[in-house]
Amino acid sequence: MGKPGRQANFELLRIIAMFMVVILHWNTNSGLLLDVGSPVTGAGVWSLVTESVCIVAVNVYVLISGYFLSSCTFSFRRVAQVLFQTLFYTVLIPPVLALVGVLSWSEVLNPYHIWNSIFPVQSGHYWFVSAYVVLCLLSPFFNAGLETLSQKRMQQLLAALLFFFCIGKSFSPLQFALDRFGYDFGWFAVLYLTGGYLKKYGMPRLNSFPKNIVLYAGCTLGTFMLELLLLPLAGRLTGLTYYASVPFHYNALFAYLASVALFGAFAVLKVKEGRFADMVRFWSPAVFGVYLIHQQTDIAPRWFAWVNALTGRLGDFWNIVPGETEVTAGRMLLVLLVQSVIVFVVCIGIERLRLCVFDRIGKSCGRSAANRGKVVFGGKKRA
């Protein structure tokens, strides 16, 4: 099963966070998420609810990395594994899609497409991977700071960084030139240091599961209510168009606090050892593949239509046409859940299969190398 050293509570959170990522992308593709000027519908309101609940997903994922990597020795192997995993999908998915007729070979062999595939970090093929790789490369410097700075100095540093990246923009109706909405390395650095701080000092005032869940629920409600208030205002006041999107930025204040709270809730959660914990540890290493597959540049604009066609065989109820307004809230929630589960299960299954295949190849190569390293002396093998 999974690696015994993995903590099941954090691995469970990792799985939940990636499922939330799929939901966020489903909302975007469905066309139901309310925007400035769009008619208010029940399905649209519930899209805002699910968006508010799940907006913490990416932040939580990076917090987990900061929590564990801040106390680890830096290894280029970790970075190499991320790069290899990414290249596996960016390089192999296009020809596979060409073989099944989704892409033409002229599209696959386009020089720009090839360059984008073999240099995914530099080209920004996946914005998350680009930011995450830089974060990993600079993690030794962050770890040194976490190790040498006093708790008070770390608090001051985090407060300053939060003001620069998070607090100021959360209250500004105008966009700052350096604000990237949390889709960048700078915000990841703040999350990494937050995770490292929590690893070292914890959260004494939020030391129980209920307290953290209450804070998470409160911040989630705050995000939803703020968005629900800003959308109609922005429809009347064009100067608020940008600010109406701020609650759903990864570096918005409510999103940050909700992320820390959800992370804190799982940090104190006790997952009983047994089949469930083993299952969590088995599947959690494959969750990053869910992101790499369904957001690969050729699949990202197509998977929603594919899953719609697949579930549409059950009846028109299971189809969500982008831009369609006549969708009941109940139908929207059920279709969102079913289609998100399908995408998640298919992608995690593919990545789990890849991991198993490469694990067997690695073990086979290891055995072959060990056999070649043995020398026969006097008819006996000696290591």
Coordinates of N, CA, C and O in Angstrom, one line a residue, residues 74-88 121 129 132-133 136-137 288 354:
F74 N 17.1 19.5 1.4 CA 16.8 19.7 0.0 C 17.4 18.6 -0.8 O 18.5 18.1 -0.6
S75 N 16.6 18.2 -1.8 CA 17.0 17.2 -2.8 C 16.6 17.5 -4.2 O 15.4 17.9 -4.4
F76 N 17.6 17.5 -5.1 CA 17.2 17.8 -6.5 C 16.4 16.6 -7.1 O 15.6 16.8 -8.0
R77 N 16.4 15.5 -6.4 CA 15.6 14.4 -6.9 C 14.1 14.7 -6.8 O 13.4 14.3 -7.7
R78 N 13.7 15.4 -5.8 CA 12.3 15.8 -5.6 C 11.9 16.7 -6.8 O 10.8 16.5 -7.3
V79 N 12.7 17.6 -7.1 CA 12.4 18.5 -8.2 C 12.4 17.7 -9.5 O 11.5 17.9 -10.4
A80 N 13.3 16.8 -9.7 CA 13.4 16.0 -10.9 C 12.2 15.1 -11.1 O 11.7 14.9 -12.2
Q81 N 11.6 14.6 -9.9 CA 10.4 13.8 -10.0 C 9.2 14.6 -10.5 O 8.4 14.1 -11.3
V82 N 9.1 15.8 -10.0 CA 8.0 16.7 -10.5 C 8.2 17.0 -12.0 O 7.2 16.9 -12.7
L83 N 9.4 17.3 -12.4 CA 9.6 17.6 -13.8 C 9.4 16.3 -14.7 O 8.7 16.5 -15.8
F84 N 9.8 15.2 -14.3 CA 9.6 14.0 -15.0 C 8.1 13.6 -15.1 O 7.6 13.3 -16.2
Q85 N 7.4 13.7 -14.0 CA 6.0 13.5 -14.0 C 5.2 14.4 -14.9 O 4.3 14.0 -15.7
T86 N 5.6 15.7 -14.9 CA 5.0 16.7 -15.8 C 5.3 16.4 -17.3 O 4.4 16.4 -18.1
L87 N 6.6 16.1 -17.6 CA 7.0 15.8 -18.9 C 6.3 14.6 -19.5 O 6.0 14.5 -20.7
F88 N 6.1 13.6 -18.6 CA 5.4 12.4 -19.1 C 4.1 12.7 -19.7 O 3.8 12.1 -20.8
V121 N 7.8 24.0 -17.7 CA 8.0 25.0 -16.6 C 8.2 26.4 -17.2 O 7.6 27.3 -16.8
V129 N 2.8 24.3 -11.8 CA 4.1 23.6 -11.8 C 5.2 24.6 -11.9 O 6.3 24.5 -11.3
Y132 N 5.6 26.2 -8.5 CA 6.0 25.2 -7.5 C 7.5 24.7 -7.7 O 8.2 24.6 -6.7
V133 N 7.9 24.6 -8.9 CA 9.3 24.2 -9.2 C 10.3 25.3 -8.6 O 11.3 25.0 -8.0
C136 N 10.4 25.1 -4.9 CA 11.2 24.0 -4.4 C 12.7 24.3 -4.5 O 13.5 24.0 -3.6
L137 N 13.1 25.0 -5.6 CA 14.5 25.3 -5.8 C 15.0 26.3 -4.8 O 16.2 26.3 -4.4
F288 N -1.6 14.3 -7.7 CA -1.0 15.4 -8.5 C -1.2 15.1 -10.0 O -1.4 16.0 -10.8
R354 N 0.4 4.5 -13.9 CA 1.7 5.0 -14.3 C 2.7 4.7 -13.1 O 3.8 4.2 -13.4

